[in-house]
Amino acid sequence: MSSIKQLAIIGATASGKSGLAIKMAHKYNAIIFSIDSLAIYKEMDIVSAKPTIEEQEGILHLGIDELQVPEHFSALKVAILYKEAYAKAVEMDKNL
């Protein structure tokens, strides 16, 4: 794939973003890159709206469980993770 298509879904907590993202990922051969401020932490399973393995419906989700709680989350970290996600999408011939 010479260039990948990208779509951003933005909205309030519990507004259905994850469900929509999974439907779109199935339809458009995509992986999902999440930048949720809590789901990025490995230990934040209860307080975040992190999708379970079953809820991910076989779609690769990146940006979830990336950091330990003491690690700092910043715009720079988002940029680094996005670059990695983009490279993974290209490698897998998927959209993002």
mmCIF file of N, CA and C in Angstrom:
data_model
loop_
_atom_site.group_PDB
_atom_site.id
_atom_site.type_symbol
_atom_site.label_atom_id
_atom_site.label_comp_id
_atom_site.label_asym_id
_atom_site.label_seq_id
_atom_site.Cartn_x
_atom_site.Cartn_y
_atom_site.Cartn_z
ATOM 1 N N MET A 1 0.872 -1.170 0.000
ATOM 2 C CA MET A 1 0.000 0.000 0.000
ATOM 3 C C MET A 1 0.912 1.224 0.000
ATOM 4 N N SER A 2 0.787 2.069 -0.987
ATOM 5 C CA SER A 2 1.670 3.228 -1.099
ATOM 6 C C SER A 2 1.373 4.284 -0.042
ATOM 7 N N SER A 3 0.143 4.487 0.288
ATOM 8 C CA SER A 3 -0.218 5.396 1.370
ATOM 9 C C SER A 3 -1.439 4.829 2.069
ATOM 10 N N ILE A 4 -1.494 5.053 3.359
ATOM 11 C CA ILE A 4 -2.612 4.516 4.115
ATOM 12 C C ILE A 4 -3.638 5.608 4.384
ATOM 13 N N LYS A 5 -4.870 5.187 4.535
ATOM 14 C CA LYS A 5 -5.936 6.124 4.892
ATOM 15 C C LYS A 5 -6.002 6.196 6.406
ATOM 16 N N GLN A 6 -6.294 7.399 6.907
ATOM 17 C CA GLN A 6 -6.376 7.607 8.343
ATOM 18 C C GLN A 6 -7.670 8.328 8.690
ATOM 19 N N LEU A 7 -8.245 7.948 9.814
ATOM 20 C CA LEU A 7 -9.487 8.548 10.279
ATOM 21 C C LEU A 7 -9.371 8.779 11.777
ATOM 22 N N ALA A 8 -9.735 9.954 12.238
ATOM 23 C CA ALA A 8 -9.741 10.252 13.673
ATOM 24 C C ALA A 8 -11.183 10.288 14.163
ATOM 25 N N ILE A 9 -11.437 9.613 15.260
ATOM 26 C CA ILE A 9 -12.748 9.631 15.906
ATOM 27 C C ILE A 9 -12.551 10.291 17.259
ATOM 28 N N ILE A 10 -13.221 11.411 17.454
ATOM 29 C CA ILE A 10 -13.048 12.200 18.671
ATOM 30 C C ILE A 10 -14.412 12.408 19.302
ATOM 31 N N GLY A 11 -14.472 12.261 20.623
ATOM 32 C CA GLY A 11 -15.736 12.481 21.304
ATOM 33 C C GLY A 11 -15.604 12.303 22.796
ATOM 34 N N ALA A 12 -16.686 12.537 23.485
ATOM 35 C CA ALA A 12 -16.721 12.441 24.943
ATOM 36 C C ALA A 12 -16.627 10.989 25.402
ATOM 37 N N THR A 13 -16.243 10.819 26.654
ATOM 38 C CA THR A 13 -16.203 9.497 27.263
ATOM 39 C C THR A 13 -17.581 8.847 27.166
ATOM 40 N N ALA A 14 -17.591 7.553 26.862
ATOM 41 C CA ALA A 14 -18.810 6.745 26.772
ATOM 42 C C ALA A 14 -19.753 7.205 25.664
ATOM 43 N N SER A 15 -19.204 7.783 24.599
ATOM 44 C CA SER A 15 -20.044 8.244 23.494
ATOM 45 C C SER A 15 -20.096 7.246 22.334
ATOM 46 N N GLY A 16 -19.402 6.103 22.475
ATOM 47 C CA GLY A 16 -19.447 5.083 21.439
ATOM 48 C C GLY A 16 -18.274 5.093 20.475
ATOM 49 N N LYS A 17 -17.215 5.799 20.818
ATOM 50 C CA LYS A 17 -16.049 5.895 19.923
ATOM 51 C C LYS A 17 -15.427 4.534 19.644
ATOM 52 N N SER A 18 -15.235 3.721 20.665
ATOM 53 C CA SER A 18 -14.577 2.420 20.477
ATOM 54 C C SER A 18 -15.393 1.508 19.579
ATOM 55 N N GLY A 19 -16.679 1.442 19.813
ATOM 56 C CA GLY A 19 -17.542 0.608 18.976
ATOM 57 C C GLY A 19 -17.520 1.049 17.524
ATOM 58 N N LEU A 20 -17.586 2.351 17.302
ATOM 59 C CA LEU A 20 -17.520 2.887 15.942
ATOM 60 C C LEU A 20 -16.165 2.601 15.316
ATOM 61 N N ALA A 21 -15.092 2.775 16.087
ATOM 62 C CA ALA A 21 -13.742 2.516 15.568
ATOM 63 C C ALA A 21 -13.591 1.060 15.142
ATOM 64 N N ILE A 22 -14.122 0.138 15.929
ATOM 65 C CA ILE A 22 -14.033 -1.284 15.581
ATOM 66 C C ILE A 22 -14.814 -1.575 14.307
ATOM 67 N N LYS A 23 -16.010 -1.020 14.179
ATOM 68 C CA LYS A 23 -16.800 -1.208 12.947
ATOM 69 C C LYS A 23 -16.061 -0.653 11.735
ATOM 70 N N MET A 24 -15.487 0.533 11.875
ATOM 71 C CA MET A 24 -14.760 1.150 10.766
ATOM 72 C C MET A 24 -13.495 0.350 10.429
ATOM 73 N N ALA A 25 -12.819 -0.167 11.449
ATOM 74 C CA ALA A 25 -11.605 -0.952 11.222
ATOM 75 C C ALA A 25 -11.919 -2.219 10.436
ATOM 76 N N HIS A 26 -13.038 -2.874 10.774
ATOM 77 C CA HIS A 26 -13.446 -4.056 10.008
ATOM 78 C C HIS A 26 -13.771 -3.681 8.568
ATOM 79 N N LYS A 27 -14.497 -2.607 8.403
ATOM 80 C CA LYS A 27 -14.943 -2.201 7.061
ATOM 81 C C LYS A 27 -13.785 -1.737 6.175
ATOM 82 N N TYR A 28 -12.806 -1.046 6.757
ATOM 83 C CA TYR A 28 -11.747 -0.427 5.964
ATOM 84 C C TYR A 28 -10.358 -1.044 6.168
ATOM 85 N N ASN A 29 -10.318 -2.296 6.661
ATOM 86 C CA ASN A 29 -9.046 -3.002 6.805
ATOM 87 C C ASN A 29 -8.038 -2.151 7.579
ATOM 88 N N ALA A 30 -8.388 -1.813 8.814
ATOM 89 C CA ALA A 30 -7.573 -0.881 9.585
ATOM 90 C C ALA A 30 -7.183 -1.441 10.946
ATOM 91 N N ILE A 31 -6.170 -0.827 11.519
ATOM 92 C CA ILE A 31 -5.842 -1.036 12.920
ATOM 93 C C ILE A 31 -6.259 0.222 13.673
ATOM 94 N N ILE A 32 -6.325 0.124 14.989
ATOM 95 C CA ILE A 32 -6.778 1.253 15.803
ATOM 96 C C ILE A 32 -5.621 1.758 16.661
ATOM 97 N N PHE A 33 -5.422 3.070 16.649
ATOM 98 C CA PHE A 33 -4.443 3.731 17.505
ATOM 99 C C PHE A 33 -5.206 4.597 18.496
ATOM 100 N N SER A 34 -5.106 4.258 19.763
ATOM 101 C CA SER A 34 -5.814 4.984 20.816
ATOM 102 C C SER A 34 -4.865 5.929 21.531
ATOM 103 N N ILE A 35 -5.356 7.114 21.863
ATOM 104 C CA ILE A 35 -4.556 8.039 22.681
ATOM 105 C C ILE A 35 -5.311 8.411 23.962
ATOM 106 N N ASP A 36 -6.075 7.463 24.473
ATOM 107 C CA ASP A 36 -6.804 7.671 25.713
ATOM 108 C C ASP A 36 -5.819 7.881 26.861
ATOM 109 N N SER A 37 -6.053 8.915 27.650
ATOM 110 C CA SER A 37 -5.107 9.295 28.703
ATOM 111 C C SER A 37 -5.019 8.286 29.841
ATOM 112 N N LEU A 38 -5.977 7.399 29.974
ATOM 113 C CA LEU A 38 -5.918 6.373 31.014
ATOM 114 C C LEU A 38 -5.622 4.992 30.437
ATOM 115 N N ALA A 39 -6.182 4.681 29.277
ATOM 116 C CA ALA A 39 -5.982 3.359 28.678
ATOM 117 C C ALA A 39 -4.531 3.118 28.285
ATOM 118 N N ILE A 40 -3.760 4.180 28.167
ATOM 119 C CA ILE A 40 -2.343 4.035 27.819
ATOM 120 C C ILE A 40 -1.554 3.373 28.951
ATOM 121 N N TYR A 41 -2.093 3.434 30.172
ATOM 122 C CA TYR A 41 -1.404 2.854 31.328
ATOM 123 C C TYR A 41 -1.833 1.408 31.569
ATOM 124 N N LYS A 42 -0.854 0.553 31.801
ATOM 125 C CA LYS A 42 -1.093 -0.875 32.001
ATOM 126 C C LYS A 42 -1.962 -1.161 33.216
ATOM 127 N N GLU A 43 -1.824 -0.410 34.267
ATOM 128 C CA GLU A 43 -2.534 -0.696 35.515
ATOM 129 C C GLU A 43 -3.904 -0.022 35.621
ATOM 130 N N MET A 44 -4.346 0.678 34.616
ATOM 131 C CA MET A 44 -5.592 1.450 34.695
ATOM 132 C C MET A 44 -6.773 0.716 34.051
ATOM 133 N N ASP A 45 -6.969 -0.524 34.407
ATOM 134 C CA ASP A 45 -8.041 -1.302 33.790
ATOM 135 C C ASP A 45 -9.430 -0.926 34.309
ATOM 136 N N ILE A 46 -9.537 -0.568 35.576
ATOM 137 C CA ILE A 46 -10.839 -0.308 36.171
ATOM 138 C C ILE A 46 -11.341 1.093 35.841
ATOM 139 N N VAL A 47 -10.503 2.104 35.943
ATOM 140 C CA VAL A 47 -10.944 3.490 35.785
ATOM 141 C C VAL A 47 -11.014 3.953 34.328
ATOM 142 N N SER A 48 -10.483 3.155 33.406
ATOM 143 C CA SER A 48 -10.515 3.558 32.002
ATOM 144 C C SER A 48 -11.612 2.785 31.268
ATOM 145 N N ALA A 49 -11.932 3.234 30.089
ATOM 146 C CA ALA A 49 -12.916 2.539 29.245
ATOM 147 C C ALA A 49 -12.183 1.665 28.230
ATOM 148 N N LYS A 50 -11.097 1.062 28.683
ATOM 149 C CA LYS A 50 -10.252 0.231 27.836
ATOM 150 C C LYS A 50 -11.056 -0.968 27.318
ATOM 151 N N PRO A 51 -11.081 -1.177 25.988
ATOM 152 C CA PRO A 51 -11.834 -2.330 25.472
ATOM 153 C C PRO A 51 -11.148 -3.639 25.853
ATOM 154 N N THR A 52 -11.960 -4.631 26.214
ATOM 155 C CA THR A 52 -11.422 -5.948 26.533
ATOM 156 C C THR A 52 -10.948 -6.623 25.245
ATOM 157 N N ILE A 53 -10.222 -7.719 25.396
ATOM 158 C CA ILE A 53 -9.766 -8.477 24.226
ATOM 159 C C ILE A 53 -10.973 -8.896 23.383
ATOM 160 N N GLU A 54 -12.039 -9.324 24.026
ATOM 161 C CA GLU A 54 -13.247 -9.726 23.300
ATOM 162 C C GLU A 54 -13.867 -8.541 22.560
ATOM 163 N N GLU A 55 -13.906 -7.381 23.206
ATOM 164 C CA GLU A 55 -14.483 -6.179 22.594
ATOM 165 C C GLU A 55 -13.645 -5.667 21.427
ATOM 166 N N GLN A 56 -12.360 -6.014 21.386
ATOM 167 C CA GLN A 56 -11.490 -5.567 20.297
ATOM 168 C C GLN A 56 -11.781 -6.324 18.997
ATOM 169 N N GLU A 57 -12.534 -7.397 19.070
ATOM 170 C CA GLU A 57 -13.006 -8.150 17.902
ATOM 171 C C GLU A 57 -11.919 -8.467 16.881
ATOM 172 N N GLY A 58 -10.744 -8.838 17.361
ATOM 173 C CA GLY A 58 -9.679 -9.233 16.450
ATOM 174 C C GLY A 58 -8.973 -8.092 15.743
ATOM 175 N N ILE A 59 -9.289 -6.866 16.104
ATOM 176 C CA ILE A 59 -8.645 -5.700 15.501
ATOM 177 C C ILE A 59 -7.438 -5.317 16.365
ATOM 178 N N LEU A 60 -6.286 -5.130 15.748
ATOM 179 C CA LEU A 60 -5.102 -4.705 16.485
ATOM 180 C C LEU A 60 -5.323 -3.297 17.033
ATOM 181 N N HIS A 61 -5.168 -3.152 18.336
ATOM 182 C CA HIS A 61 -5.288 -1.865 19.024
ATOM 183 C C HIS A 61 -3.909 -1.468 19.523
ATOM 184 N N LEU A 62 -3.427 -0.323 19.112
ATOM 185 C CA LEU A 62 -2.148 0.208 19.582
ATOM 186 C C LEU A 62 -2.412 1.432 20.449
ATOM 187 N N GLY A 63 -1.492 1.714 21.360
ATOM 188 C CA GLY A 63 -1.659 2.855 22.257
ATOM 189 C C GLY A 63 -2.354 2.475 23.555
ATOM 190 N N ILE A 64 -2.631 1.191 23.748
ATOM 191 C CA ILE A 64 -3.251 0.694 24.982
ATOM 192 C C ILE A 64 -2.189 -0.114 25.730
ATOM 193 N N ASP A 65 -2.134 0.070 27.047
ATOM 194 C CA ASP A 65 -1.176 -0.644 27.900
ATOM 195 C C ASP A 65 0.271 -0.411 27.471
ATOM 196 N N GLU A 66 0.601 0.811 27.162
ATOM 197 C CA GLU A 66 1.948 1.162 26.705
ATOM 198 C C GLU A 66 2.879 1.602 27.830
ATOM 199 N N LEU A 67 2.327 2.205 28.886
ATOM 200 C CA LEU A 67 3.151 2.802 29.944
ATOM 201 C C LEU A 67 2.834 2.208 31.307
ATOM 202 N N GLN A 68 3.818 2.250 32.207
ATOM 203 C CA GLN A 68 3.598 1.940 33.617
ATOM 204 C C GLN A 68 3.114 3.227 34.287
ATOM 205 N N VAL A 69 2.398 3.106 35.383
ATOM 206 C CA VAL A 69 1.818 4.280 36.050
ATOM 207 C C VAL A 69 2.826 5.385 36.357
ATOM 208 N N PRO A 70 4.039 5.133 36.805
ATOM 209 C CA PRO A 70 4.911 6.277 37.075
ATOM 210 C C PRO A 70 5.427 6.993 35.828
ATOM 211 N N GLU A 71 5.293 6.386 34.648
ATOM 212 C CA GLU A 71 5.821 7.011 33.431
ATOM 213 C C GLU A 71 4.982 8.216 33.021
ATOM 214 N N HIS A 72 5.667 9.221 32.504
ATOM 215 C CA HIS A 72 5.026 10.472 32.076
ATOM 216 C C HIS A 72 4.394 10.311 30.692
ATOM 217 N N PHE A 73 3.178 10.792 30.539
ATOM 218 C CA PHE A 73 2.467 10.771 29.257
ATOM 219 C C PHE A 73 2.418 12.191 28.724
ATOM 220 N N SER A 74 2.894 12.402 27.500
ATOM 221 C CA SER A 74 2.980 13.747 26.945
ATOM 222 C C SER A 74 2.658 13.733 25.455
ATOM 223 N N ALA A 75 2.573 14.907 24.877
ATOM 224 C CA ALA A 75 2.360 15.020 23.435
ATOM 225 C C ALA A 75 3.515 14.375 22.666
ATOM 226 N N LEU A 76 4.711 14.464 23.199
ATOM 227 C CA LEU A 76 5.856 13.824 22.552
ATOM 228 C C LEU A 76 5.676 12.312 22.526
ATOM 229 N N LYS A 77 5.189 11.748 23.621
ATOM 230 C CA LYS A 77 4.950 10.298 23.668
ATOM 231 C C LYS A 77 3.878 9.907 22.658
ATOM 232 N N VAL A 78 2.837 10.708 22.525
ATOM 233 C CA VAL A 78 1.798 10.440 21.519
ATOM 234 C C VAL A 78 2.419 10.429 20.126
ATOM 235 N N ALA A 79 3.281 11.400 19.832
ATOM 236 C CA ALA A 79 3.924 11.473 18.518
ATOM 237 C C ALA A 79 4.790 10.247 18.252
ATOM 238 N N ILE A 80 5.522 9.805 19.254
ATOM 239 C CA ILE A 80 6.366 8.617 19.112
ATOM 240 C C ILE A 80 5.510 7.384 18.864
ATOM 241 N N LEU A 81 4.468 7.213 19.654
ATOM 242 C CA LEU A 81 3.589 6.054 19.493
ATOM 243 C C LEU A 81 2.852 6.087 18.161
ATOM 244 N N TYR A 82 2.451 7.298 17.730
ATOM 245 C CA TYR A 82 1.782 7.419 16.442
ATOM 246 C C TYR A 82 2.712 6.992 15.305
ATOM 247 N N LYS A 83 3.954 7.432 15.359
ATOM 248 C CA LYS A 83 4.925 7.057 14.334
ATOM 249 C C LYS A 83 5.083 5.540 14.283
ATOM 250 N N GLU A 84 5.130 4.895 15.444
ATOM 251 C CA GLU A 84 5.223 3.436 15.503
ATOM 252 C C GLU A 84 3.959 2.778 14.939
ATOM 253 N N ALA A 85 2.796 3.338 15.264
ATOM 254 C CA ALA A 85 1.535 2.788 14.767
ATOM 255 C C ALA A 85 1.437 2.929 13.255
ATOM 256 N N TYR A 86 1.865 4.064 12.736
ATOM 257 C CA TYR A 86 1.849 4.294 11.290
ATOM 258 C C TYR A 86 2.751 3.277 10.592
ATOM 259 N N ALA A 87 3.939 3.069 11.134
ATOM 260 C CA ALA A 87 4.871 2.101 10.546
ATOM 261 C C ALA A 87 4.278 0.694 10.584
ATOM 262 N N LYS A 88 3.600 0.357 11.681
ATOM 263 C CA LYS A 88 2.967 -0.967 11.799
ATOM 264 C C LYS A 88 1.851 -1.112 10.772
ATOM 265 N N ALA A 89 1.063 -0.067 10.570
ATOM 266 C CA ALA A 89 -0.011 -0.105 9.567
ATOM 267 C C ALA A 89 0.563 -0.333 8.176
ATOM 268 N N VAL A 90 1.631 0.380 7.852
ATOM 269 C CA VAL A 90 2.275 0.208 6.537
ATOM 270 C C VAL A 90 2.805 -1.209 6.404
ATOM 271 N N GLU A 91 3.471 -1.692 7.437
ATOM 272 C CA GLU A 91 4.029 -3.056 7.442
ATOM 273 C C GLU A 91 2.944 -4.113 7.222
ATOM 274 N N MET A 92 1.780 -3.893 7.837
ATOM 275 C CA MET A 92 0.698 -4.872 7.750
ATOM 276 C C MET A 92 -0.243 -4.626 6.574
ATOM 277 N N ASP A 93 0.022 -3.560 5.797
ATOM 278 C CA ASP A 93 -0.847 -3.187 4.682
ATOM 279 C C ASP A 93 -2.278 -2.907 5.173
ATOM 280 N N LYS A 94 -2.350 -2.104 6.216
ATOM 281 C CA LYS A 94 -3.627 -1.737 6.829
ATOM 282 C C LYS A 94 -3.786 -0.230 6.845
ATOM 283 N N ASN A 95 -5.000 0.219 7.001
ATOM 284 C CA ASN A 95 -5.274 1.642 7.241
ATOM 285 C C ASN A 95 -5.174 1.888 8.732
ATOM 286 N N LEU A 96 -5.208 3.151 9.123
ATOM 287 C CA LEU A 96 -5.021 3.514 10.524
ATOM 288 C C LEU A 96 -6.096 4.472 10.973
#
